[in-house]
CSV table of C-alpha atoms and ligand atoms in Angstrom, one decimal:
chain,number,residue,atom,x,y,z
A,1,MET,CA,53.4,60.7,4.4
A,2,THR,CA,53.4,57.3,2.6
A,3,ALA,CA,50.1,55.8,1.6
A,4,PRO,CA,48.8,53.0,3.8
A,5,ARG,CA,49.5,49.6,2.3
A,6,LEU,CA,46.6,47.1,2.2
A,7,LEU,CA,46.5,43.4,1.4
A,8,VAL,CA,43.4,42.1,-0.4
A,9,VAL,CA,42.7,38.4,-0.3
A,10,ASP,CA,40.0,36.9,-2.5
A,11,ASP,CA,40.0,34.0,-4.9
A,12,GLU,CA,37.6,35.7,-7.3
A,13,PRO,CA,39.8,37.7,-9.8
A,14,ASP,CA,36.9,40.1,-10.7
A,15,LEU,CA,36.2,40.9,-7.1
A,16,ARG,CA,39.8,41.4,-6.4
A,17,THR,CA,40.0,43.9,-9.2
A,18,LEU,CA,36.9,45.7,-8.0
A,19,TYR,CA,38.3,46.0,-4.5
A,20,GLU,CA,41.7,47.1,-5.8
A,21,LEU,CA,40.3,49.8,-8.0
A,22,THR,CA,38.1,51.1,-5.2
A,23,LEU,CA,41.0,51.3,-2.8
A,24,LEU,CA,43.5,52.7,-5.2
A,25,ARG,CA,41.1,55.5,-5.8
A,26,GLU,CA,41.2,56.2,-2.1
A,27,GLY,CA,45.0,56.6,-2.3
A,28,TYR,CA,46.1,53.3,-0.8
A,29,GLU,CA,48.8,51.0,-2.0
A,30,ILE,CA,47.5,47.5,-2.7
A,31,ASP,CA,48.8,44.0,-2.8
A,32,SER,CA,46.6,41.1,-3.5
A,33,ALA,CA,46.4,37.4,-3.0
A,34,GLY,CA,44.1,34.6,-4.1
A,35,SER,CA,44.6,32.1,-1.3
A,36,VAL,CA,45.5,31.7,2.3
A,37,ALA,CA,49.0,30.5,1.3
A,38,GLU,CA,49.6,33.4,-0.9
A,39,ALA,CA,48.4,35.8,1.7
A,40,LEU,CA,50.8,34.4,4.3
A,41,GLU,CA,53.6,34.8,1.8
A,42,HIS,CA,52.9,38.5,1.4
A,43,LEU,CA,52.5,38.9,5.2
A,44,LYS,CA,55.8,37.3,5.9
A,45,ALA,CA,57.5,39.5,3.3
A,46,GLY,CA,56.2,42.8,4.7
A,47,SER,CA,53.8,44.6,6.8
A,48,TYR,CA,50.5,46.3,6.0
A,49,SER,CA,48.1,48.7,7.6
A,50,ALA,CA,45.2,46.3,7.1
A,51,VAL,CA,44.3,43.0,5.6
A,52,ILE,CA,41.0,42.5,3.8
A,53,THR,CA,40.1,38.9,3.4
A,54,ASP,CA,37.3,36.8,2.0
A,55,MET,CA,36.0,34.2,4.3
A,56,LYS,CA,35.9,31.3,1.9
A,57,LEU,CA,39.2,30.6,0.1
A,58,PRO,CA,40.3,27.6,-2.0
A,59,ASP,CA,42.9,26.4,0.5
A,60,GLY,CA,41.2,27.3,3.8
A,61,SER,CA,39.2,30.0,5.6
A,62,GLY,CA,39.9,33.7,6.0
A,63,LEU,CA,39.9,32.9,9.7
A,64,SER,CA,43.2,31.1,9.4
A,65,VAL,CA,44.7,34.4,8.1
A,66,LEU,CA,43.3,36.1,11.2
A,67,ARG,CA,44.7,33.4,13.5
A,68,TRP,CA,48.1,33.7,11.9
A,69,LEU,CA,48.1,37.5,12.5
A,70,GLU,CA,47.0,37.0,16.1
A,71,GLN,CA,49.6,34.4,16.8
A,72,ALA,CA,52.4,36.4,15.2
A,73,GLY,CA,51.4,39.4,17.2
A,74,ARG,CA,51.0,41.4,14.1
A,75,PRO,CA,49.5,44.9,14.2
A,76,GLU,CA,47.6,44.6,10.9
A,77,LYS,CA,43.9,45.4,11.3
A,78,ALA,CA,41.9,42.6,9.7
A,79,LEU,CA,38.6,43.0,7.8
A,80,VAL,CA,36.6,39.9,6.8
A,81,ILE,CA,34.2,39.6,4.0
A,82,THR,CA,31.4,37.2,4.7
A,83,ALA,CA,28.5,35.8,2.7
A,84,PHE,CA,25.3,37.7,3.1
A,85,GLY,CA,23.1,36.6,6.0
A,86,SER,CA,25.8,34.6,7.6
A,87,ALA,CA,25.7,36.0,11.1
A,88,GLU,CA,27.8,33.0,12.4
A,89,ASN,CA,30.8,34.0,10.2
A,90,ALA,CA,30.6,37.6,11.1
A,91,VAL,CA,30.5,36.8,14.8
A,92,GLU,CA,33.2,34.2,14.5
A,93,ALA,CA,35.5,36.6,12.7
A,94,LEU,CA,35.0,39.3,15.4
A,95,LYS,CA,35.7,36.8,18.1
A,96,ALA,CA,38.8,35.7,16.3
A,97,GLY,CA,40.0,39.3,16.5
A,98,ALA,CA,38.8,40.9,13.2
A,99,TYR,CA,38.5,44.6,13.4
A,100,ASP,CA,35.2,44.5,11.5
A,101,TYR,CA,33.4,42.6,8.8
A,102,LEU,CA,31.6,43.3,5.5
A,103,THR,CA,28.9,41.3,3.9
A,104,LYS,CA,28.6,40.2,0.3
A,105,PRO,CA,27.6,41.7,-2.1
A,106,VAL,CA,29.9,44.4,-0.9
A,107,ASP,CA,28.5,47.9,-1.0
A,108,LEU,CA,31.4,49.9,-2.2
A,109,ARG,CA,30.4,53.0,-0.3
A,110,GLN,CA,30.4,50.9,2.9
A,111,PHE,CA,33.6,49.2,1.9
A,112,ARG,CA,35.4,52.6,1.7
A,113,LEU,CA,33.8,53.6,5.0
A,114,VAL,CA,34.8,50.5,6.9
A,115,VAL,CA,38.4,50.5,5.5
A,116,GLY,CA,38.7,54.1,6.4
A,117,SER,CA,37.5,53.5,9.8
A,118,ALA,CA,40.0,50.6,10.3
A,119,LEU,CA,42.8,53.0,9.3
A,120,GLY,CA,41.5,55.6,11.7
A,121,ARG,CA,40.7,57.9,8.8
A,122,VAL,CA,37.0,58.5,9.4
A,123,VAL,CA,36.4,61.9,10.8
A,124,PRO,CA,32.8,62.7,10.3
A,125,GLU,CA,31.7,66.2,11.0
A,126,PRO,CA,30.8,66.7,14.6
A,127,ALA,CA,27.2,65.8,15.2
A,128,PRO,CA,24.9,68.5,16.7
A,129,ALA,CA,24.3,68.2,20.4
A,130,VAL,CA,22.0,65.6,21.8
A,131,GLU,CA,21.7,64.9,25.5
A,132,ASP,CA,24.6,63.0,27.0
A,133,GLY,CA,26.8,62.9,23.9
A,134,ALA,CA,29.6,64.6,25.7
A,135,THR,CA,32.8,62.7,26.0
A,136,ALA,CA,34.0,62.9,29.6
A,137,PRO,CA,37.8,63.1,30.1
A,138,ALA,CA,39.2,59.6,30.3
A,139,THR,CA,41.2,60.3,33.4
A,140,ALA,CA,38.2,61.2,35.5
A,141,LEU,CA,36.6,57.9,34.7
A,142,ARG,CA,39.2,55.4,35.5
A,143,LEU,CA,38.0,52.0,36.7
A,144,VAL,CA,40.0,51.7,39.9
A,145,GLY,CA,40.8,48.5,41.8
A,146,GLU,CA,43.6,46.0,41.9
A,147,SER,CA,41.6,42.9,42.6
A,148,PRO,CA,42.2,40.0,40.1
A,149,ALA,CA,38.6,40.4,39.0
A,150,ILE,CA,38.9,44.1,38.1
A,151,ARG,CA,42.3,43.6,36.5
A,152,ALA,CA,40.8,41.0,34.2
A,153,VAL,CA,38.1,43.4,33.2
A,154,ARG,CA,40.6,46.1,32.5
A,155,SER,CA,42.8,43.9,30.3
A,156,LEU,CA,39.7,42.7,28.4
A,157,ILE,CA,38.8,46.4,27.8
A,158,ASP,CA,42.2,47.1,26.4
A,159,LYS,CA,41.9,44.1,24.1
A,160,VAL,CA,38.5,44.8,22.7
A,161,ALA,CA,38.9,48.6,22.5
A,162,ARG,CA,40.7,48.4,19.2
A,163,SER,CA,38.1,46.5,17.2
A,164,MET,CA,34.5,47.2,16.1
A,165,ALA,CA,33.2,44.0,17.8
A,166,PRO,CA,30.0,44.5,19.8
A,167,VAL,CA,30.4,44.1,23.5
A,168,LEU,CA,27.8,43.2,26.0
A,169,VAL,CA,28.5,44.4,29.5
A,170,GLN,CA,26.7,42.4,32.2
A,171,GLY,CA,26.6,43.0,35.9
A,172,GLU,CA,24.4,43.9,38.8
A,173,SER,CA,23.2,47.5,39.0
A,174,GLY,CA,25.8,49.9,40.2
A,175,THR,CA,28.8,47.7,39.4
A,176,GLY,CA,30.3,50.1,36.9
A,177,LYS,CA,28.9,48.9,33.6
A,178,GLU,CA,28.7,52.3,32.0
A,179,LEU,CA,32.2,53.1,33.2
A,180,VAL,CA,33.4,49.9,31.4
A,181,ALA,CA,31.6,51.0,28.2
A,182,ARG,CA,33.1,54.5,28.4
A,183,ALA,CA,36.6,53.0,28.9
A,184,ILE,CA,36.2,50.8,25.8
A,185,HIS,CA,35.4,53.9,23.8
A,186,ASP,CA,38.1,56.0,25.4
A,187,HIS,CA,40.8,53.4,24.7
A,188,GLY,CA,39.8,52.8,21.1
A,189,ALA,CA,40.5,54.6,17.8
A,190,ARG,CA,37.1,56.4,18.2
A,191,ALA,CA,38.0,58.1,21.4
A,192,SER,CA,37.9,61.6,19.8
A,193,GLN,CA,34.4,60.9,18.4
A,194,ARG,CA,31.2,60.9,20.3
A,195,PHE,CA,30.1,58.4,22.9
A,196,VAL,CA,26.3,58.5,23.0
A,197,ALA,CA,24.7,56.7,25.9
A,198,VAL,CA,21.0,55.7,25.6
A,199,ASN,CA,18.9,54.3,28.4
A,200,CYS,CA,16.7,51.9,26.5
A,201,GLY,CA,14.3,51.6,29.4
A,202,ALA,CA,13.7,55.3,29.8
A,203,ILE,CA,12.2,56.0,26.4
A,204,PRO,CA,8.5,55.7,25.8
A,205,GLU,CA,7.8,52.9,23.4
A,206,ASN,CA,6.0,55.1,20.8
A,207,LEU,CA,9.0,57.4,20.6
A,208,LEU,CA,11.7,54.7,20.3
A,209,GLU,CA,11.9,54.7,16.5
A,210,ALA,CA,12.1,58.5,16.2
A,211,GLU,CA,14.7,58.7,19.0
A,212,PHE,CA,16.9,56.0,17.6
A,213,PHE,CA,16.7,56.7,13.8
A,214,GLY,CA,15.6,60.3,13.7
A,215,TYR,CA,12.8,61.7,11.6
A,216,ARG,CA,12.0,64.0,8.7
A,217,LYS,CA,10.0,67.2,8.9
A,218,GLY,CA,6.3,66.4,8.6
A,219,ALA,CA,6.7,62.7,9.4
A,220,PHE,CA,4.1,63.0,12.1
A,221,THR,CA,2.2,65.8,13.9
A,222,GLY,CA,4.8,67.9,15.7
A,223,ALA,CA,7.7,67.0,13.5
A,224,ASN,CA,8.4,70.5,12.5
A,225,GLU,CA,11.9,69.9,11.3
A,226,ASP,CA,14.3,67.2,10.4
A,227,ARG,CA,15.9,65.6,13.5
A,228,GLN,CA,18.8,63.2,14.0
A,229,GLY,CA,18.5,60.0,15.9
A,230,PHE,CA,21.0,58.4,18.3
A,231,PHE,CA,22.5,56.5,15.5
A,232,GLN,CA,23.3,59.6,13.4
A,233,ALA,CA,24.5,61.4,16.5
A,234,ALA,CA,26.9,58.6,17.3
A,235,ASP,CA,28.1,58.3,13.7
A,236,GLY,CA,31.9,57.6,13.6
A,237,GLY,CA,31.8,57.0,17.4
A,238,THR,CA,30.1,54.7,19.8
A,239,LEU,CA,26.5,54.1,20.7
A,240,PHE,CA,26.0,52.7,24.2
A,241,LEU,CA,22.7,50.9,24.6
A,242,ASP,CA,22.2,50.8,28.3
A,243,GLU,CA,19.5,48.4,29.8
A,244,ILE,CA,19.2,46.7,26.5
A,245,GLY,CA,17.1,44.1,28.2
A,246,ASP,CA,14.3,46.6,28.5
A,247,LEU,CA,14.0,47.2,24.8
A,248,PRO,CA,10.5,46.0,23.5
A,249,LEU,CA,10.5,43.2,21.0
A,250,ALA,CA,9.3,45.3,18.1
A,251,MET,CA,12.2,47.7,18.5
A,252,GLN,CA,14.6,44.8,18.9
A,253,SER,CA,13.7,43.7,15.3
A,254,LYS,CA,14.4,47.2,14.0
A,255,LEU,CA,17.7,47.4,15.8
A,256,LEU,CA,18.7,44.1,14.4
A,257,ARG,CA,18.0,45.3,10.9
A,258,VAL,CA,20.1,48.4,11.4
A,259,ILE,CA,23.0,46.4,12.7
A,260,GLN,CA,22.8,44.0,9.7
A,261,GLU,CA,22.4,46.7,7.1
A,262,ARG,CA,24.5,49.3,8.7
A,263,SER,CA,22.2,52.0,7.6
A,264,VAL,CA,19.2,53.7,9.1
A,265,ARG,CA,16.0,55.1,7.7
A,266,PRO,CA,14.7,58.1,9.6
A,267,VAL,CA,10.9,58.1,10.2
A,268,GLY,CA,9.3,59.6,7.2
A,269,ALA,CA,12.4,59.3,5.0
A,270,THR,CA,12.5,57.3,1.7
A,271,ALA,CA,16.2,56.7,1.6
A,272,GLU,CA,18.6,54.9,4.0
A,273,THR,CA,21.6,56.7,5.5
A,274,PRO,CA,24.7,54.6,5.9
A,275,ILE,CA,26.1,54.7,9.5
A,276,ASN,CA,29.3,53.7,11.0
A,277,VAL,CA,28.7,53.2,14.7
A,278,ARG,CA,30.3,50.8,17.2
A,279,ILE,CA,27.6,49.3,19.4
A,280,LEU,CA,28.2,48.5,23.1
A,281,SER,CA,25.3,47.4,25.3
A,282,ALA,CA,24.7,46.7,28.9
A,283,THR,CA,22.2,45.0,31.1
A,284,HIS,CA,21.7,43.9,34.7
A,285,LYS,CA,19.4,41.1,33.4
A,286,ASP,CA,20.4,37.6,32.5
A,287,LEU,CA,19.8,38.0,28.7
A,288,SER,CA,20.0,34.4,27.9
A,289,ALA,CA,17.2,33.8,30.4
A,290,GLU,CA,15.3,36.6,28.7
A,291,VAL,CA,15.9,34.8,25.3
A,292,ALA,CA,14.6,31.6,26.8
A,293,ALA,CA,11.5,33.3,28.1
A,294,GLY,CA,10.8,34.8,24.7
A,295,ARG,CA,11.3,38.4,25.8
A,296,PHE,CA,14.5,38.9,23.9
A,297,ARG,CA,15.3,38.0,20.3
A,298,GLN,CA,17.8,35.2,20.0
A,299,ASP,CA,19.4,36.7,16.8
A,300,LEU,CA,19.8,40.1,18.3
A,301,PHE,CA,21.4,38.6,21.5
A,302,TYR,CA,23.8,36.7,19.3
A,303,ARG,CA,24.8,39.9,17.5
A,304,LEU,CA,25.3,42.0,20.6
A,305,ASN,CA,26.9,39.4,22.7
A,306,VAL,CA,30.0,38.8,20.5
A,307,ILE,CA,32.2,39.7,23.4
A,308,GLN,CA,30.9,39.6,26.9
A,309,ILE,CA,32.4,41.5,29.8
A,310,ARG,CA,31.0,40.6,33.3
A,311,VAL,CA,31.5,43.3,35.9
A,312,PRO,CA,31.7,41.5,39.3
A,313,PRO,CA,29.6,42.7,42.2
A,314,LEU,CA,31.5,44.8,44.8
A,315,ARG,CA,31.2,42.0,47.4
A,316,GLU,CA,33.4,39.8,45.2
A,317,ARG,CA,36.2,42.4,45.2
A,318,LEU,CA,36.2,43.8,48.7
A,319,GLU,CA,39.9,44.2,48.6
A,320,ASP,CA,39.2,47.2,46.3
A,321,LEU,CA,37.0,49.0,48.8
A,322,GLY,CA,39.9,51.2,50.0
A,323,LEU,CA,41.0,52.3,46.6
A,324,ILE,CA,37.5,52.9,45.2
A,325,SER,CA,36.4,54.8,48.3
A,326,ALA,CA,39.5,57.0,48.1
A,327,ARG,CA,38.8,57.7,44.4
A,328,VAL,CA,35.1,58.4,45.1
A,329,LEU,CA,35.8,60.6,48.1
A,330,ALA,CA,38.3,62.6,46.1
A,331,ARG,CA,35.7,63.2,43.4
A,332,ILE,CA,33.0,64.2,45.9
A,333,ALA,CA,35.3,66.5,47.9
A,334,GLN,CA,36.4,68.2,44.7
A,335,ASP,CA,32.8,68.7,43.6
A,336,ALA,CA,32.0,70.1,47.1
A,337,GLY,CA,35.1,72.2,47.3
A,338,VAL,CA,36.2,70.4,50.4
A,339,SER,CA,40.0,70.2,51.0
A,340,PRO,CA,41.8,68.1,52.0
A,341,THR,CA,39.9,65.1,50.8
A,342,PRO,CA,38.5,63.3,53.9
A,343,ARG,CA,39.8,59.8,54.6
A,344,LEU,CA,38.3,56.7,56.1
A,345,THR,CA,39.5,55.5,59.4
A,346,ALA,CA,40.6,51.9,59.7
A,347,GLY,CA,37.5,51.2,61.6
A,348,ALA,CA,35.3,52.7,58.9
A,349,LEU,CA,37.0,50.6,56.3
A,350,GLN,CA,36.4,47.5,58.3
A,351,THR,CA,32.8,48.3,58.9
A,352,LEU,CA,32.3,48.9,55.1
A,353,SER,CA,33.8,45.5,54.2
A,354,ARG,CA,31.3,43.8,56.5
A,355,TYR,CA,28.4,45.3,54.5
A,356,GLY,CA,27.1,43.4,51.5
A,357,PHE,CA,26.6,46.4,49.1
A,358,PRO,CA,23.6,45.1,47.2
A,359,GLY,CA,23.7,48.4,45.3
A,360,ASN,CA,27.4,48.0,44.6
A,361,VAL,CA,29.7,51.0,43.8
A,362,ARG,CA,26.8,53.3,43.3
A,363,GLU,CA,25.5,52.5,46.8
A,364,LEU,CA,29.0,53.0,48.2
A,365,GLU,CA,29.1,56.4,46.4
A,366,ASN,CA,25.8,57.5,48.0
A,367,LEU,CA,26.9,56.2,51.4
A,368,LEU,CA,30.2,58.2,51.2
A,369,HIS,CA,28.3,61.3,50.1
A,370,ARG,CA,26.2,61.1,53.3
A,371,ALA,CA,29.1,60.2,55.5
A,372,LEU,CA,31.2,63.1,54.2
A,373,ALA,CA,28.4,65.5,55.1
A,374,LEU,CA,27.9,63.9,58.5
A,375,ALA,CA,31.6,63.7,59.5
A,376,GLY,CA,32.3,67.2,58.2
A,377,GLY,CA,36.0,66.8,58.8
A,378,GLU,CA,39.1,65.2,57.6
A,379,TRP,CA,38.3,61.7,58.9
A,380,ILE,CA,35.3,59.5,58.3
A,381,ALA,CA,34.7,57.1,61.2
A,382,ALA,CA,32.6,54.0,61.3
A,383,GLU,CA,29.9,55.9,63.1
A,384,ASP,CA,29.6,58.4,60.2
A,385,LEU,CA,28.7,55.7,57.7
A,386,GLY,CA,25.1,55.4,58.7
A,387,LEU,CA,25.2,51.6,58.6
A,388,PRO,CA,23.3,49.4,61.1
A,389,ASP,CA,24.8,49.3,64.5
A,390,ALA,CA,25.2,45.5,64.2
A,391,LEU,CA,27.9,46.1,61.6
A,392,LEU,CA,29.6,48.7,63.7
A,393,ASP,CA,29.8,46.5,66.8
A,394,GLU,CA,30.5,43.2,65.2
A,395,GLY,CA,33.8,41.8,66.2
A,396,ARG,CA,34.6,44.9,68.2
A,397,SER,CA,35.6,44.2,71.9
A,398,GLU,CA,36.3,46.8,74.4
A,399,SER,CA,40.0,46.4,74.0
A,400,GLN,CA,39.8,46.8,70.2
A,401,PHE,CA,37.7,49.9,70.5
A,402,ALA,CA,40.4,52.5,70.6
A,403,ALA,CA,42.5,50.8,68.0
A,404,ILE,CA,39.7,50.6,65.5
A,405,ASP,CA,38.8,54.2,65.8
A,406,THR,CA,42.4,55.4,65.4
A,407,PRO,CA,42.8,57.2,62.1
A,408,LEU,CA,44.9,55.4,59.4
A,409,PRO,CA,47.6,56.1,58.6
A,410,VAL,CA,49.2,57.7,61.6
A,411,GLU,CA,51.0,60.8,60.7
A,412,PRO,CA,53.9,62.4,62.6
A,413,VAL,CA,52.9,65.1,65.1
A,414,ALA,CA,54.5,67.7,67.3
A,415,GLU,CA,56.6,69.4,64.7
A,416,GLY,CA,57.2,73.1,65.3
A,417,LEU,CA,56.0,73.0,68.9
A,418,THR,CA,56.6,76.3,70.5
A,419,LEU,CA,57.0,76.6,74.3
A,420,PRO,CA,55.8,79.7,76.2
A,421,GLU,CA,58.5,82.2,77.0
A,422,GLN,CA,57.6,82.1,80.7
A,423,LEU,CA,57.2,78.6,82.0
A,424,PRO,CA,53.9,78.0,83.7
A,425,GLY,CA,53.7,78.1,87.4
A,426,ASP,CA,50.9,75.4,87.4
A,427,LEU,CA,51.7,72.8,84.7
A,428,ALA,CA,48.5,70.8,85.1
A,429,ARG,CA,46.4,73.9,84.7
A,430,TYR,CA,48.4,75.2,81.8
A,431,LEU,CA,48.2,71.8,80.0
A,432,ASP,CA,44.4,71.8,80.6
A,433,GLU,CA,44.2,75.2,78.9
A,434,VAL,CA,46.2,74.1,75.9
A,435,GLU,CA,44.1,70.9,75.6
A,436,ARG,CA,40.9,72.9,75.9
A,437,ALA,CA,42.0,75.3,73.2
A,438,ILE,CA,43.0,72.4,70.9
A,439,LEU,CA,39.8,70.5,71.4
A,440,LEU,CA,37.7,73.6,70.8
A,441,ARG,CA,39.7,74.4,67.6
A,442,ALA,CA,39.2,70.8,66.4
A,443,LEU,CA,35.5,70.8,67.2
A,444,GLU,CA,35.1,74.1,65.4
A,445,GLN,CA,36.9,72.9,62.3
A,446,HIS,CA,34.7,69.9,62.2
A,447,ARG,CA,31.5,71.8,62.8
A,448,PHE,CA,31.2,70.3,66.3
A,449,ASN,CA,31.1,66.7,65.0
A,450,ARG,CA,32.8,64.9,67.8
A,451,THR,CA,33.6,61.8,65.9
A,452,ALA,CA,35.4,63.7,63.2
A,453,ALA,CA,37.1,66.1,65.6
A,454,ALA,CA,38.3,63.1,67.6
A,455,ALA,CA,39.6,61.3,64.5
A,456,SER,CA,41.5,64.4,63.5
A,457,LEU,CA,43.3,64.4,66.8
A,458,GLY,CA,43.9,60.7,66.8
A,459,LEU,CA,41.3,60.1,69.5
A,460,SER,CA,38.4,57.7,69.7
A,461,LEU,CA,34.9,59.1,70.2
A,462,ARG,CA,35.0,57.8,73.8
A,463,GLN,CA,38.3,59.5,74.5
A,464,ILE,CA,37.1,62.9,73.2
A,465,ARG,CA,33.9,62.6,75.2
A,466,TYR,CA,35.9,61.9,78.3
A,467,ARG,CA,38.2,64.9,77.7
A,468,MET,CA,35.4,67.2,76.9
A,469,ALA,CA,33.6,66.2,80.0
A,470,ARG,CA,36.7,66.7,82.1
A,471,LEU,CA,37.3,70.2,80.7
A,472,ALA,CA,33.6,71.1,80.8
A,473,ILE,CA,33.4,71.6,77.1
A,474,SER,CA,29.9,71.2,75.8
A,475,ALA,CA,29.2,70.9,72.1
A,476,GLY,CA,26.2,70.3,70.0
A,477,ASP,CA,25.4,66.6,69.7
A,478,SER,CA,26.8,64.8,66.7
B,1,ATP,N1,36.0,50.6,39.8
B,1,ATP,C1,35.4,51.8,40.0
B,1,ATP,N2,36.2,52.9,40.4
B,1,ATP,C2,35.7,54.1,40.6
B,1,ATP,N3,34.4,54.4,40.4
B,1,ATP,C3,33.6,53.4,40.0
B,1,ATP,C4,34.0,52.1,39.8
B,1,ATP,N4,33.0,51.3,39.4
B,1,ATP,C5,31.9,52.2,39.4
B,1,ATP,N5,32.3,53.4,39.8
B,1,ATP,C6,31.4,54.5,39.9
B,1,ATP,O1,30.1,54.0,40.4
B,1,ATP,C7,29.0,54.6,39.8
B,1,ATP,C8,28.2,53.5,39.1
B,1,ATP,O2,28.9,53.1,38.0
B,1,ATP,P1,28.1,52.9,36.6
B,1,ATP,O3,27.0,53.9,36.4
B,1,ATP,O4,29.1,52.7,35.6
B,1,ATP,O5,27.4,51.5,37.0
B,1,ATP,P2,26.2,50.7,36.3
B,1,ATP,O6,26.6,49.3,36.4
B,1,ATP,O7,26.0,51.3,34.9
B,1,ATP,O8,25.0,51.1,37.2
B,1,ATP,P3,23.4,51.1,36.9
B,1,ATP,O9,23.1,49.6,36.9
B,1,ATP,O10,22.9,51.8,38.1
B,1,ATP,O11,23.2,51.8,35.7
B,1,ATP,C9,29.6,55.6,38.8
B,1,ATP,O12,29.5,56.9,39.4
B,1,ATP,C10,31.0,55.2,38.6
B,1,ATP,O13,31.8,56.2,38.3
B,2,MG,MG1,24.3,52.1,34.1
């Protein structure tokens, strides 16, 4: 394996030497440049694993090196070194596509860590278990939908997954904000590391500091041993701060400090521990309004909101209802050991699309859970959804009734039909017997839910009722 090649850009010869020495010791190959022009010369002549550039250069800004890389579609990871306390520069660099940034004066330990992380070399020892650290398989968590809105979200996820830039995911509750955060993690270089999700609103205020930063034995009554916080648990991976808008102001300040310093001090500890964590956050609140109202720190908002992803409410992407429902039903059916996965009739899908879904995908999920239990068969009809009758009947005239309740799609029938050896002497009676047996079998299979049994036979509820009455079949009400 050849050593990764790095390009270091800084106009200060002493600093250049310091960076070079540090990186050489890590086993990298180094080229260096003192200006934007020199950097571009090197880049045009060959490729690198990463470019580390100072922000302020004699003939321009480090950002122009970033822009050049971006425009040329180059794969080099870019790291930017900014002046201390200049949040603007750091945020601007991340927005321009930098993988990460470092602040001056550069802490060499952190320098090695950040470079290693950019090159995918950081493999911290696995953290001991904390709740919800488990990484779910990426395939089970796909964000389904083909609407322009959800496609845009997916392509943004792909784009931001490869950097360290903080992402704020905004959207109404139940829209899939956590799914988006997990997708960012799963598509990035940290996928094999931990994804730690924290619900900021669910932790009592007096425990926040200990939960986030950990504590040392004896730090307070009951602290019988050292304990890691969320930051340490997520080291090398991703920390997802859910409902960030619920974080109290005092804790916001502490969080801001940790983000700036990239190190945490556990409660009761004297020394700081460096950490390398990517921060993603989510909220259903309008954070800029929270800032305006004085409930959220402007500077923290600025740091977390480097890239924003808005997850649209379900009612803005109704064309995805069919796909999302199918995915959700497949998951529920699998969990419940139901096979084959029940499907929605065309009428059910139409009824769903008339509903506003104030609770978004989460509400759809709950609704399908109930409907599946209620329908108990292969098909879920409009009646099984438990939605108000007004939605069921709307736009449904007598003539449309049967069509709407017909399962979708229609599958070929009557294959392998066997005739009796002796032809029946009374055809009408014989057919009634056959129909009766089939209806009973269908009803049994669907636990006497007539709607589902009807749907499985390609009948509407009215049609099966009629046939049951005619053949004097009585079944428990459904
Ligand atoms: N596009 C989608 N495809 C499939 N499932 C989805 C989709 N969007 C959301 N879900 C599912 O809907 C549920 C809610 O999603 P998630 O928890 O990510 O939403 P949220 O915005 O974080 O909700 P809350 O505000 O309640 O925390 C999850 O079970 C998720 O798997
Ligand atoms: Mg959530």
